Amino acid sequence: MENALMEDMSKAYPFRCTLSFKPLLDYLEAHPDLMNGSLSCSGFSVKQILAEVPALGAPIPDLTQIDEYDPWIRRMISLVFPPVFWESEPTAAVIPFSVKPVFVSPEFQRLFLDKNGNFTGRMNLNQKQFFAGRVIRAFLFILNKFYGISQNIDYPVIRIIEDPVTGLERHFQINFDFRFVDVRALKPPKSLSEKEREIITEHLTEPEVLRKYLPPEDFELCGFTLLQATDVTESEMISILGRDMIEQESIISREGFLRLQERLRTYFRRPELVADLSAIHEDQVLLLNSGMEMTRNCIFADSHHVPITEFKGTIYEEAVSTKQIFRVPDVADSEMPDDRKSTFLEQGIRSIMITPLHYKGKAIGMLILGSPKPRDLTPLDALSMSQIQPLFSMAINKALDDLENQIQAVIKEKCTAVHPSVEWRFRRAALHHLDYLRQGNPSEMEPIVFRDVFPLFGTCDVRGSADERNRAVREDLIEHLTLALDLLTVAYESKPLFVLNELVTQIEGRIDRIRAGLQSGDEVSTAAFLREEVESLFDHLHGFGPKMLRAIERYRLAVDPKSGTVYRRRRDFEDSVSVLTSRLAEYLDREEGELQQLFPHYFERHCTDGIDYLIYIGESLMEKKEFNPLYLKNLRLWQLKLSAGFARLSESLKSELKVPLETTQLILVQDTPLSIRFRFDEKRFDVDGAYDIRHEIIKSRIDKAVVKEKDERLTQPGKIAVVYSHPKEGREIRRHIEFLKSEGWLTGSTESLELGDLPGVQGLKALRVEVNLQDALPERIAATKS
């Protein structure tokens, strides 16, 4: 297809191009030293050539005569291209500005021409670009010779061919030598005015404009053009790889990575080379893509995640720590771990090269190349790899940066260090910081403080979670010990060894002690005892008969493989806490999201065994909106309603939980505003100033509060407790309570309580009211449950 197009374009070429050796003969006559050296050794001279073959001194329009003059042509070409290089150097002579060869070296023939003499492969330029370049260059010859306008056009022409031996691409830069090309005027050249010369100079790359002033039919290009092909495969591949690395598809997608692998094969000139690319992120190695087993192709999200500890002591760790390219000449004879060795050998890989990837001194990844031939990857390949190592390092670093941005986006959405309501203030501080840096001044982020904001704090806590967890641990340990006891009893029945009886006694003692009460360390020590004293005997106990085998099988089925112990009741408890907490969090997020639309406020929540949340509201938090106490009152009413919703949702979920759990609701009210400051070291807000710290102290201790002069916890299941300090706060909350009673959220009488002193806190009061748990669940809460 390309040859047909080139032939069509040659026919369309506007200039007459004729083969002639006169420019070469003129050149030889002008350089007598060359004639005295080379020609005398060759046994002929310019005069002798013209005497024997006068036609060689004039244009040769009939190309069929070339064969007749071939011995003389070859002798003349030998002055330009010494025969000693013909077998190794791809060189050729062609008719000016055409693709018709007059002479080609054997190496040029082998690489670039098929059996019919047509060019193979493809160019880096399309045919239109190549044709335009030939036309423009011809015009430049005319302008230089007849009008003294000297300009040059230089565009690299790369010929990409398939190596007939390896089947891989090779890239050759075609260098053109126009010394033996002359321009003849078939008509007297027309004179050009200054205006026309200016127009021509401004439109040198527009053949349509140039031909108006320099008609192609008035000129003829005589002589021949020399071509010399230089192998630039390595530099071209480095350039192409650099462009590939800009596009993340080259390391993310299957198709992109296979293209990348093909580039590496061309670069190293090995058609069977395979590649693995991995990134190091925190404590994991992420296999991004592999040319051996392309089962995964989504960067980071679906890649193979391997703990970095698995590489400790391996050649991979050595390569990364030394920052040196590491070669394994023959995998079969290497000392690498058996599992990794077998993986390579199963894939047919015998020789590998491990390239560590670093960015600013930090290890960020690995590129592994493999060959099916032993000792195929040599130190010279390691030297070549060092040329492209930075390209892969930059690509992996960009991929890790993109990953980190995604992680930060998730953190921003899920966590509360920089809440959207205050993001404007951080953006402003960052802009100030960057402005200072751009001006060349040292800069740190300015303090971010919000003054006169009102805090609202609330919790929904799982009642007795510590006791429930201890009960689950105790029952799991007793079950585990009982399994071991049953197993050893069967073993003793098969072979009455006294040492087995001793173990039985130890286990019975442990069961009695744990039943009496779980002690610190029992969980760890019991697991270690069973692993070392009982499970270590299994290999030997297998020979005690079928009954023993069944007992061991029952034991193993009951033990969780991840924790190495019976984990049934603990898992039930943890799953129940997880389900309850996630449903409560979902309900809170939906309710708070709707509230955020009414008036922006700072919000953060934390989940452990239950939920606690913190809200700040005030004028300083607002970028544009004005604050009104109405929004604070609305938030306090919302808090009471939210707590009632927590209680009703918790009650409705009991039937779904493996371990029925109850929650308690607590709210802290403070009518005095305070200041908060962002702690850059801890990435969170904290109260600012000694006076304001009192709120933090109360917040951290009221979950343990008891009613004064009573041995009764303030928080009780099915009730909401609201803690306050000043009578005004109590009056406002009581009014909100009465309203929610009328709405059916709360019920019964409202208790007015004084609280016992807490460490560093005295004089707190509380209101406590019962939540209406009897009515049907409101639709918005039921939606969370489903």
PDB file of C-alpha atoms in Angstrom, residues 442-619:
ATOM      1  CA  PRO A 442      10.037  31.437  53.786  1.00  0.00           C
ATOM      2  CA  SER A 443       6.524  30.458  54.791  1.00  0.00           C
ATOM      3  CA  GLU A 444       4.548  28.220  57.108  1.00  0.00           C
ATOM      4  CA  MET A 445       0.800  27.736  57.032  1.00  0.00           C
ATOM      5  CA  GLU A 446      -0.851  30.492  59.037  1.00  0.00           C
ATOM      6  CA  PRO A 447      -2.799  29.520  62.198  1.00  0.00           C
ATOM      7  CA  ILE A 448      -6.407  28.548  61.533  1.00  0.00           C
ATOM      8  CA  VAL A 449      -8.574  29.584  64.487  1.00  0.00           C
ATOM      9  CA  PHE A 450     -12.351  29.973  64.706  1.00  0.00           C
ATOM     10  CA  ARG A 451     -13.514  32.109  67.629  1.00  0.00           C
ATOM     11  CA  ASP A 452     -16.879  32.260  69.406  1.00  0.00           C
ATOM     12  CA  VAL A 453     -18.278  28.984  68.148  1.00  0.00           C
ATOM     13  CA  PHE A 454     -20.853  26.898  70.028  1.00  0.00           C
ATOM     14  CA  PRO A 455     -20.084  23.205  70.683  1.00  0.00           C
ATOM     15  CA  LEU A 456     -22.726  20.461  70.522  1.00  0.00           C
ATOM     16  CA  PHE A 457     -21.722  16.996  71.635  1.00  0.00           C
ATOM     17  CA  GLY A 458     -23.660  13.740  71.751  1.00  0.00           C
ATOM     18  CA  THR A 459     -23.120   9.989  72.051  1.00  0.00           C
ATOM     19  CA  CYS A 460     -24.967   6.778  71.355  1.00  0.00           C
ATOM     20  CA  ASP A 461     -23.062   4.174  73.349  1.00  0.00           C
ATOM     21  CA  VAL A 462     -23.435   0.382  73.448  1.00  0.00           C
ATOM     22  CA  ARG A 463     -24.308  -0.403  77.047  1.00  0.00           C
ATOM     23  CA  GLY A 464     -22.024  -2.976  78.718  1.00  0.00           C
ATOM     24  CA  SER A 465     -19.895  -3.601  75.620  1.00  0.00           C
ATOM     25  CA  ALA A 466     -16.796  -4.406  77.698  1.00  0.00           C
ATOM     26  CA  ASP A 467     -18.726  -6.985  79.767  1.00  0.00           C
ATOM     27  CA  GLU A 468     -20.225  -8.518  76.617  1.00  0.00           C
ATOM     28  CA  ARG A 469     -16.817  -8.758  75.005  1.00  0.00           C
ATOM     29  CA  ASN A 470     -15.308 -10.414  78.094  1.00  0.00           C
ATOM     30  CA  ARG A 471     -18.176 -12.909  78.219  1.00  0.00           C
ATOM     31  CA  ALA A 472     -17.635 -13.782  74.543  1.00  0.00           C
ATOM     32  CA  VAL A 473     -13.893 -14.235  75.109  1.00  0.00           C
ATOM     33  CA  ARG A 474     -14.502 -16.406  78.175  1.00  0.00           C
ATOM     34  CA  GLU A 475     -16.988 -18.686  76.407  1.00  0.00           C
ATOM     35  CA  ASP A 476     -14.739 -19.040  73.322  1.00  0.00           C
ATOM     36  CA  LEU A 477     -11.741 -19.965  75.472  1.00  0.00           C
ATOM     37  CA  ILE A 478     -13.738 -22.527  77.459  1.00  0.00           C
ATOM     38  CA  GLU A 479     -15.049 -24.065  74.225  1.00  0.00           C
ATOM     39  CA  HIS A 480     -11.530 -24.219  72.812  1.00  0.00           C
ATOM     40  CA  LEU A 481     -10.141 -25.810  75.973  1.00  0.00           C
ATOM     41  CA  THR A 482     -13.032 -28.287  76.067  1.00  0.00           C
ATOM     42  CA  LEU A 483     -12.281 -29.358  72.478  1.00  0.00           C
ATOM     43  CA  ALA A 484      -8.665 -29.960  73.493  1.00  0.00           C
ATOM     44  CA  LEU A 485      -9.825 -31.845  76.577  1.00  0.00           C
ATOM     45  CA  ASP A 486     -12.077 -34.139  74.517  1.00  0.00           C
ATOM     46  CA  LEU A 487      -9.279 -34.737  72.018  1.00  0.00           C
ATOM     47  CA  LEU A 488      -6.738 -35.686  74.719  1.00  0.00           C
ATOM     48  CA  THR A 489      -9.302 -37.984  76.369  1.00  0.00           C
ATOM     49  CA  VAL A 490      -9.646 -39.888  73.087  1.00  0.00           C
ATOM     50  CA  ALA A 491      -5.834 -40.024  72.796  1.00  0.00           C
ATOM     51  CA  TYR A 492      -5.514 -41.380  76.352  1.00  0.00           C
ATOM     52  CA  GLU A 493      -8.104 -44.051  75.622  1.00  0.00           C
ATOM     53  CA  SER A 494      -6.019 -45.167  72.624  1.00  0.00           C
ATOM     54  CA  LYS A 495      -2.665 -44.990  74.462  1.00  0.00           C
ATOM     55  CA  PRO A 496      -2.858 -44.354  78.234  1.00  0.00           C
ATOM     56  CA  LEU A 497       0.296 -42.226  78.512  1.00  0.00           C
ATOM     57  CA  PHE A 498       0.711 -40.495  81.853  1.00  0.00           C
ATOM     58  CA  VAL A 499       1.853 -37.281  80.147  1.00  0.00           C
ATOM     59  CA  LEU A 500      -1.528 -37.071  78.363  1.00  0.00           C
ATOM     60  CA  ASN A 501      -3.267 -37.368  81.703  1.00  0.00           C
ATOM     61  CA  GLU A 502      -1.090 -34.531  82.984  1.00  0.00           C
ATOM     62  CA  LEU A 503      -2.183 -32.321  80.076  1.00  0.00           C
ATOM     63  CA  VAL A 504      -5.821 -33.161  80.795  1.00  0.00           C
ATOM     64  CA  THR A 505      -5.350 -31.987  84.378  1.00  0.00           C
ATOM     65  CA  GLN A 506      -3.754 -28.712  83.230  1.00  0.00           C
ATOM     66  CA  ILE A 507      -6.615 -28.013  80.835  1.00  0.00           C
ATOM     67  CA  GLU A 508      -9.265 -28.728  83.471  1.00  0.00           C
ATOM     68  CA  GLY A 509      -7.500 -26.312  85.803  1.00  0.00           C
ATOM     69  CA  ARG A 510      -7.495 -23.605  83.128  1.00  0.00           C
ATOM     70  CA  ILE A 511     -11.210 -24.114  82.469  1.00  0.00           C
ATOM     71  CA  ASP A 512     -12.049 -23.751  86.174  1.00  0.00           C
ATOM     72  CA  ARG A 513      -9.903 -20.628  86.492  1.00  0.00           C
ATOM     73  CA  ILE A 514     -11.433 -18.933  83.419  1.00  0.00           C
ATOM     74  CA  ARG A 515     -14.971 -19.802  84.550  1.00  0.00           C
ATOM     75  CA  ALA A 516     -14.226 -18.055  87.849  1.00  0.00           C
ATOM     76  CA  GLY A 517     -13.287 -14.861  86.022  1.00  0.00           C
ATOM     77  CA  LEU A 518     -11.266 -13.759  83.017  1.00  0.00           C
ATOM     78  CA  GLN A 519      -7.869 -12.347  83.896  1.00  0.00           C
ATOM     79  CA  SER A 520      -5.602 -10.064  81.882  1.00  0.00           C
ATOM     80  CA  GLY A 521      -3.477 -12.175  79.572  1.00  0.00           C
ATOM     81  CA  ASP A 522      -5.720 -15.261  79.637  1.00  0.00           C
ATOM     82  CA  GLU A 523      -6.651 -14.840  75.975  1.00  0.00           C
ATOM     83  CA  VAL A 524      -3.050 -14.814  74.749  1.00  0.00           C
ATOM     84  CA  SER A 525      -1.654 -17.374  77.197  1.00  0.00           C
ATOM     85  CA  THR A 526      -4.426 -19.914  76.512  1.00  0.00           C
ATOM     86  CA  ALA A 527      -3.908 -19.705  72.755  1.00  0.00           C
ATOM     87  CA  ALA A 528      -0.142 -20.145  73.202  1.00  0.00           C
ATOM     88  CA  PHE A 529      -0.635 -23.086  75.601  1.00  0.00           C
ATOM     89  CA  LEU A 530      -2.932 -24.937  73.182  1.00  0.00           C
ATOM     90  CA  ARG A 531      -0.655 -24.255  70.209  1.00  0.00           C
ATOM     91  CA  GLU A 532       2.534 -25.386  71.927  1.00  0.00           C
ATOM     92  CA  GLU A 533       1.267 -28.179  74.206  1.00  0.00           C
ATOM     93  CA  VAL A 534      -1.642 -29.702  72.300  1.00  0.00           C
ATOM     94  CA  GLU A 535      -1.619 -28.810  68.585  1.00  0.00           C
ATOM     95  CA  SER A 536       2.104 -29.623  68.320  1.00  0.00           C
ATOM     96  CA  LEU A 537       1.170 -33.279  69.057  1.00  0.00           C
ATOM     97  CA  PHE A 538      -1.242 -33.624  66.122  1.00  0.00           C
ATOM     98  CA  ASP A 539       1.279 -35.053  63.645  1.00  0.00           C
ATOM     99  CA  HIS A 540       2.059 -37.854  66.074  1.00  0.00           C
ATOM    100  CA  LEU A 541      -1.523 -38.359  67.266  1.00  0.00           C
ATOM    101  CA  HIS A 542      -2.606 -39.081  63.670  1.00  0.00           C
ATOM    102  CA  GLY A 543      -1.308 -42.593  64.193  1.00  0.00           C
ATOM    103  CA  PHE A 544      -3.604 -43.276  67.163  1.00  0.00           C
ATOM    104  CA  GLY A 545      -6.444 -44.550  64.949  1.00  0.00           C
ATOM    105  CA  PRO A 546      -9.618 -43.399  63.124  1.00  0.00           C
ATOM    106  CA  LYS A 547     -11.340 -42.119  66.265  1.00  0.00           C
ATOM    107  CA  MET A 548      -8.362 -39.874  66.947  1.00  0.00           C
ATOM    108  CA  LEU A 549      -8.423 -38.572  63.373  1.00  0.00           C
ATOM    109  CA  ARG A 550     -12.077 -37.592  63.730  1.00  0.00           C
ATOM    110  CA  ALA A 551     -11.345 -35.802  67.018  1.00  0.00           C
ATOM    111  CA  ILE A 552      -8.530 -33.799  65.384  1.00  0.00           C
ATOM    112  CA  GLU A 553     -10.803 -32.962  62.449  1.00  0.00           C
ATOM    113  CA  ARG A 554     -13.539 -31.678  64.815  1.00  0.00           C
ATOM    114  CA  TYR A 555     -10.941 -29.554  66.614  1.00  0.00           C
ATOM    115  CA  ARG A 556      -9.601 -28.007  63.423  1.00  0.00           C
ATOM    116  CA  LEU A 557     -13.042 -27.252  62.037  1.00  0.00           C
ATOM    117  CA  ALA A 558     -13.941 -25.379  65.217  1.00  0.00           C
ATOM    118  CA  VAL A 559     -10.761 -23.250  65.227  1.00  0.00           C
ATOM    119  CA  ASP A 560     -10.712 -20.042  63.198  1.00  0.00           C
ATOM    120  CA  PRO A 561      -7.768 -20.335  60.748  1.00  0.00           C
ATOM    121  CA  LYS A 562      -6.961 -16.616  60.896  1.00  0.00           C
ATOM    122  CA  SER A 563      -6.864 -16.175  64.677  1.00  0.00           C
ATOM    123  CA  GLY A 564      -5.807 -19.741  65.506  1.00  0.00           C
ATOM    124  CA  THR A 565      -8.454 -20.057  68.199  1.00  0.00           C
ATOM    125  CA  VAL A 566     -12.193 -20.585  68.646  1.00  0.00           C
ATOM    126  CA  TYR A 567     -13.680 -17.230  67.689  1.00  0.00           C
ATOM    127  CA  ARG A 568     -17.408 -17.890  67.304  1.00  0.00           C
ATOM    128  CA  ARG A 569     -18.897 -15.834  70.140  1.00  0.00           C
ATOM    129  CA  ARG A 570     -16.387 -13.026  69.755  1.00  0.00           C
ATOM    130  CA  ARG A 571     -17.216 -12.850  66.071  1.00  0.00           C
ATOM    131  CA  ASP A 572     -20.940 -12.791  66.860  1.00  0.00           C
ATOM    132  CA  PHE A 573     -20.354  -9.921  69.278  1.00  0.00           C
ATOM    133  CA  GLU A 574     -18.105  -7.990  66.892  1.00  0.00           C
ATOM    134  CA  ASP A 575     -20.492  -8.512  63.964  1.00  0.00           C
ATOM    135  CA  SER A 576     -23.388  -7.299  66.091  1.00  0.00           C
ATOM    136  CA  VAL A 577     -21.512  -4.190  67.191  1.00  0.00           C
ATOM    137  CA  SER A 578     -20.441  -3.566  63.590  1.00  0.00           C
ATOM    138  CA  VAL A 579     -23.974  -3.884  62.192  1.00  0.00           C
ATOM    139  CA  LEU A 580     -25.473  -1.711  64.922  1.00  0.00           C
ATOM    140  CA  THR A 581     -22.797   0.979  64.652  1.00  0.00           C
ATOM    141  CA  SER A 582     -22.905   1.113  60.850  1.00  0.00           C
ATOM    142  CA  ARG A 583     -26.726   1.496  60.841  1.00  0.00           C
ATOM    143  CA  LEU A 584     -26.520   4.219  63.466  1.00  0.00           C
ATOM    144  CA  ALA A 585     -23.768   5.970  61.505  1.00  0.00           C
ATOM    145  CA  GLU A 586     -25.795   5.760  58.310  1.00  0.00           C
ATOM    146  CA  TYR A 587     -28.803   7.285  60.065  1.00  0.00           C
ATOM    147  CA  LEU A 588     -26.654  10.045  61.596  1.00  0.00           C
ATOM    148  CA  ASP A 589     -24.975  10.879  58.262  1.00  0.00           C
ATOM    149  CA  ARG A 590     -28.287  11.171  56.450  1.00  0.00           C
ATOM    150  CA  GLU A 591     -29.865  13.339  59.122  1.00  0.00           C
ATOM    151  CA  GLU A 592     -26.779  15.548  59.469  1.00  0.00           C
ATOM    152  CA  GLY A 593     -26.476  15.877  55.684  1.00  0.00           C
ATOM    153  CA  GLU A 594     -29.994  17.302  55.490  1.00  0.00           C
ATOM    154  CA  LEU A 595     -29.272  19.612  58.416  1.00  0.00           C
ATOM    155  CA  GLN A 596     -26.089  20.824  56.688  1.00  0.00           C
ATOM    156  CA  GLN A 597     -28.237  22.091  53.817  1.00  0.00           C
ATOM    157  CA  LEU A 598     -30.194  24.331  56.202  1.00  0.00           C
ATOM    158  CA  PHE A 599     -27.133  25.962  57.711  1.00  0.00           C
ATOM    159  CA  PRO A 600     -23.452  25.010  57.325  1.00  0.00           C
ATOM    160  CA  HIS A 601     -21.676  23.771  60.438  1.00  0.00           C
ATOM    161  CA  TYR A 602     -18.565  21.821  61.316  1.00  0.00           C
ATOM    162  CA  PHE A 603     -19.253  18.144  61.987  1.00  0.00           C
ATOM    163  CA  GLU A 604     -17.210  15.107  62.915  1.00  0.00           C
ATOM    164  CA  ARG A 605     -18.108  11.683  64.192  1.00  0.00           C
ATOM    165  CA  HIS A 606     -16.232   8.693  65.574  1.00  0.00           C
ATOM    166  CA  CYS A 607     -17.301   5.070  65.692  1.00  0.00           C
ATOM    167  CA  THR A 608     -16.140   2.536  68.264  1.00  0.00           C
ATOM    168  CA  ASP A 609     -18.677   0.600  70.348  1.00  0.00           C
ATOM    169  CA  GLY A 610     -21.319   3.087  69.330  1.00  0.00           C
ATOM    170  CA  ILE A 611     -21.046   6.635  68.013  1.00  0.00           C
ATOM    171  CA  ASP A 612     -20.057  10.022  69.309  1.00  0.00           C
ATOM    172  CA  TYR A 613     -20.295  13.222  67.307  1.00  0.00           C
ATOM    173  CA  LEU A 614     -19.215  16.830  67.685  1.00  0.00           C
ATOM    174  CA  ILE A 615     -20.678  19.916  66.017  1.00  0.00           C
ATOM    175  CA  TYR A 616     -19.391  23.487  66.005  1.00  0.00           C
ATOM    176  CA  ILE A 617     -21.572  26.333  64.775  1.00  0.00           C
ATOM    177  CA  GLY A 618     -20.909  30.060  64.739  1.00  0.00           C
ATOM    178  CA  GLU A 619     -20.371  33.102  62.558  1.00  0.00           C
TER     179      GLU A 619
END
